[in-house]
Coordinates of C-alpha atoms in Angstrom, one line a residue:
M1 CA 79.0 132.6 96.0
I2 CA 81.7 134.9 98.3
T3 CA 81.7 132.8 101.7
I4 CA 84.6 134.6 103.7
R5 CA 87.1 133.3 106.0
K6 CA 87.4 135.8 108.8
A7 CA 91.0 136.3 110.4
E8 CA 89.4 135.8 113.4
E9 CA 88.0 132.6 113.4
R10 CA 91.6 131.2 112.1
G11 CA 93.1 129.0 113.5
H12 CA 96.6 130.2 116.1
F13 CA 99.4 129.1 118.0
D14 CA 101.8 131.8 119.8
F15 CA 104.6 130.3 120.0
G16 CA 107.0 133.1 121.7
W17 CA 109.4 133.0 118.9
L18 CA 107.1 132.6 116.2
N19 CA 103.2 134.3 116.0
T20 CA 101.3 132.2 113.1
Y21 CA 97.6 132.1 111.9
H22 CA 96.6 129.2 110.1
S23 CA 93.4 129.6 107.7
F24 CA 93.6 126.0 106.3
S25 CA 94.3 123.1 108.0
F26 CA 97.7 123.3 109.5
G27 CA 100.8 120.8 111.8
D28 CA 98.4 121.3 115.2
Y29 CA 95.4 123.1 114.0
Y30 CA 92.2 121.5 112.5
D31 CA 89.1 122.3 111.1
P32 CA 87.6 119.7 108.9
K33 CA 85.4 123.2 107.5
H34 CA 88.8 124.5 105.8
T35 CA 91.1 121.6 104.8
R36 CA 91.6 123.4 101.3
F37 CA 89.6 125.6 98.9
R38 CA 90.7 124.2 94.8
T39 CA 94.3 123.7 94.8
L40 CA 95.4 126.2 97.3
R41 CA 96.3 123.2 100.5
V42 CA 97.6 126.7 103.1
I43 CA 98.0 129.9 104.1
N44 CA 100.0 130.6 106.5
E45 CA 100.7 134.2 107.8
D46 CA 103.8 134.3 110.0
F47 CA 105.1 137.0 112.1
V48 CA 109.4 135.2 112.9
Q49 CA 110.9 136.9 116.0
P50 CA 114.1 138.2 115.2
A51 CA 117.5 135.3 114.9
H52 CA 114.3 132.4 115.6
G53 CA 113.7 130.8 112.3
F54 CA 112.0 126.8 111.6
P55 CA 114.8 124.3 112.3
T56 CA 115.5 122.2 108.9
H57 CA 112.9 119.8 107.7
G58 CA 111.5 117.4 105.3
H59 CA 108.6 118.0 102.2
R60 CA 107.3 116.2 99.0
D61 CA 104.8 116.5 96.8
M62 CA 103.4 120.4 97.5
E63 CA 104.9 124.2 95.9
I64 CA 105.3 126.1 98.3
V65 CA 104.9 130.0 97.8
T66 CA 106.9 132.5 99.6
Y67 CA 105.8 135.7 100.0
I68 CA 107.5 138.9 102.6
L69 CA 105.2 141.4 104.4
Q70 CA 108.0 143.3 106.2
G71 CA 111.4 142.2 107.2
A72 CA 113.5 139.2 105.2
L73 CA 113.9 135.5 105.5
E74 CA 117.0 133.4 104.7
H75 CA 116.3 129.8 103.0
R76 CA 118.7 127.1 103.0
D77 CA 117.6 124.0 101.9
S78 CA 119.4 120.3 100.3
M79 CA 119.1 121.3 96.9
G80 CA 122.3 123.4 97.9
T81 CA 119.5 126.8 98.0
G82 CA 121.1 129.7 100.1
S83 CA 119.2 132.7 99.5
I84 CA 117.3 135.9 101.5
I85 CA 114.2 137.5 99.9
R86 CA 113.0 140.5 101.8
R87 CA 109.1 142.0 101.6
G88 CA 107.8 142.6 97.9
D89 CA 109.8 139.2 97.1
A90 CA 108.4 135.7 96.2
Q91 CA 110.0 132.3 96.5
R92 CA 109.1 128.8 95.4
M93 CA 109.9 125.6 96.4
S94 CA 108.3 122.7 94.7
A95 CA 109.0 119.8 97.0
G96 CA 108.3 117.4 94.4
T97 CA 110.8 114.0 95.7
G98 CA 111.7 115.6 98.5
V99 CA 113.6 118.3 100.3
T100 CA 114.9 119.8 102.9
H101 CA 115.1 123.4 104.6
S102 CA 115.7 125.7 106.6
E103 CA 114.2 129.2 106.9
A104 CA 114.9 132.1 109.9
N105 CA 115.0 135.0 110.8
P106 CA 118.2 136.6 110.0
S107 CA 117.9 140.2 111.4
P108 CA 118.9 140.4 115.4
D109 CA 116.6 143.4 116.1
A110 CA 113.5 144.0 113.0
P111 CA 110.5 140.9 112.8
V112 CA 109.8 139.6 109.9
H113 CA 106.1 139.5 108.2
L114 CA 105.1 136.4 105.6
L115 CA 102.9 134.1 103.9
Q116 CA 103.5 130.7 103.4
I117 CA 101.5 129.4 100.7
W118 CA 100.5 125.7 99.6
I119 CA 99.3 125.1 96.4
F120 CA 98.3 121.8 95.3
P121 CA 100.6 120.3 92.0
S122 CA 99.2 119.4 88.5
E123 CA 101.2 115.7 88.8
Q124 CA 103.4 114.1 91.7
G125 CA 106.9 113.3 92.0
L126 CA 108.2 116.5 90.5
K127 CA 112.2 116.9 90.2
P128 CA 112.3 119.8 93.6
E129 CA 112.5 122.7 92.8
Y130 CA 113.6 126.0 93.4
E131 CA 113.0 129.7 92.6
E132 CA 112.5 133.6 93.4
K133 CA 111.9 136.6 92.3
K134 CA 112.1 140.6 93.3
F135 CA 109.1 142.7 92.3
S136 CA 108.1 146.1 93.5
D137 CA 106.5 147.5 95.5
E138 CA 105.3 150.3 92.7
E139 CA 104.5 147.0 90.5
K140 CA 101.7 146.3 92.2
R141 CA 100.2 149.5 93.2
N142 CA 96.8 150.1 92.3
N143 CA 97.5 147.3 89.5
L144 CA 97.3 144.1 89.9
R145 CA 101.0 141.7 89.7
L146 CA 101.0 138.6 88.0
I147 CA 103.6 137.3 90.6
V148 CA 102.9 133.0 90.4
S149 CA 102.3 131.5 87.0
P150 CA 101.5 127.8 85.8
D151 CA 104.6 129.3 82.5
G152 CA 106.3 132.3 84.3
A153 CA 104.5 134.5 82.6
D154 CA 105.3 138.1 83.0
G155 CA 109.2 137.9 85.0
S156 CA 106.8 135.3 87.8
V157 CA 107.8 133.0 89.5
K158 CA 106.7 129.1 88.1
I159 CA 104.7 126.3 89.9
H160 CA 103.2 123.0 88.3
Q161 CA 99.7 124.1 88.7
D162 CA 96.9 126.1 86.1
A163 CA 97.3 128.7 89.4
K164 CA 97.9 132.4 89.0
V165 CA 99.0 134.0 92.0
Y166 CA 98.8 138.2 92.0
A167 CA 99.5 140.6 95.2
S168 CA 98.7 144.4 95.0
L169 CA 98.7 147.8 96.9
L170 CA 95.6 149.3 96.5
D171 CA 96.1 153.1 97.9
E172 CA 92.2 154.4 99.9
G173 CA 89.4 155.3 96.7
Q174 CA 91.3 152.3 94.3
E175 CA 88.9 149.7 92.3
L176 CA 90.3 147.4 90.1
I177 CA 88.1 144.2 88.4
H178 CA 89.4 141.1 88.2
A179 CA 87.7 138.8 85.7
L180 CA 87.7 134.7 86.2
A181 CA 86.9 132.3 83.4
D182 CA 83.8 129.4 83.2
G183 CA 84.8 127.2 86.0
R184 CA 87.8 128.2 87.5
G185 CA 87.1 129.7 91.5
A186 CA 89.6 132.6 93.3
W187 CA 90.8 133.5 96.8
L188 CA 91.4 136.7 98.6
Q189 CA 93.3 137.0 100.7
V190 CA 94.3 141.0 102.8
A191 CA 97.5 141.2 103.5
A192 CA 97.0 145.1 105.4
G193 CA 94.1 147.9 105.4
T194 CA 90.0 146.5 104.4
V195 CA 88.6 146.3 100.9
T196 CA 85.7 145.5 99.3
L197 CA 84.9 142.3 97.7
N198 CA 82.0 142.7 94.9
G199 CA 80.2 145.1 97.8
V200 CA 81.7 142.4 100.5
D201 CA 83.4 144.0 103.3
L202 CA 86.8 142.3 104.4
K203 CA 89.6 143.3 106.5
Q204 CA 93.9 142.8 107.6
G205 CA 93.3 138.8 108.4
D206 CA 90.3 137.9 106.7
G207 CA 90.2 135.4 103.2
A208 CA 86.9 135.0 100.3
A209 CA 87.1 132.1 99.0
V210 CA 84.5 132.8 95.4
N211 CA 82.6 130.1 93.0
E212 CA 81.0 131.5 90.3
E213 CA 81.2 134.5 89.5
S214 CA 82.6 136.4 87.0
N215 CA 84.2 139.1 87.8
L216 CA 85.8 140.4 90.0
R217 CA 85.7 144.0 92.0
I218 CA 88.3 144.4 94.7
A219 CA 87.8 147.9 96.2
A220 CA 90.0 149.6 98.6
Q221 CA 88.6 151.0 102.0
R222 CA 91.8 151.8 103.1
P223 CA 95.7 151.7 101.6
A224 CA 95.5 148.1 101.2
E225 CA 97.6 145.2 100.2
V226 CA 96.2 141.9 99.2
L227 CA 96.9 139.3 97.4
L228 CA 94.7 136.8 94.5
F229 CA 94.4 133.7 93.4
D230 CA 92.5 132.5 90.8
L231 CA 92.7 129.0 90.9
D232 CA 91.3 125.9 88.6

């Protein structure tokens, strides 16, 4: 069973410096029909204007993954981490017992386009952690490249949850197949382009919740970038 979360039906706020779309309830946006999918709690698509960003704020007991689609994002946190991540990079912060951080677009003239993802941890009260990894476009070209996993497999960032995230850049006409184990579900987020998922049409910004399917067939109608979540 595939349920589409249409791009135009997401929560949306434009603050001038930040243009943001929420697939699930977040902040001042609440939709009782869209609060989470399995252990996936947040997918925010953010466009941050040059020289602007999120001031220091706190988190607890959440696995936070940031994936950069275009541009760069500067991260600073109470663990002493300072870093700039760029196109294709994946960053993971385990908030655990509590952490504060800030995120800003360091560019004076170019916006940054990113997906911010929250996944519930397998247990609360963990020690806060930070990790980032670089993934080239070539690694993802017509391939489901593992970027997040519970064990750091294949050089992915490691999260405290039985969840895997794959990223792919698909050329027009290319197709990928992903097998789902019994009892698991999936979420497909289309970051760019248009694809079909088991014959269902999806466009940029659309998401799809998948239950009770054994195989996922992802085909690009036009060049596309997608993230696939394989969830317990």
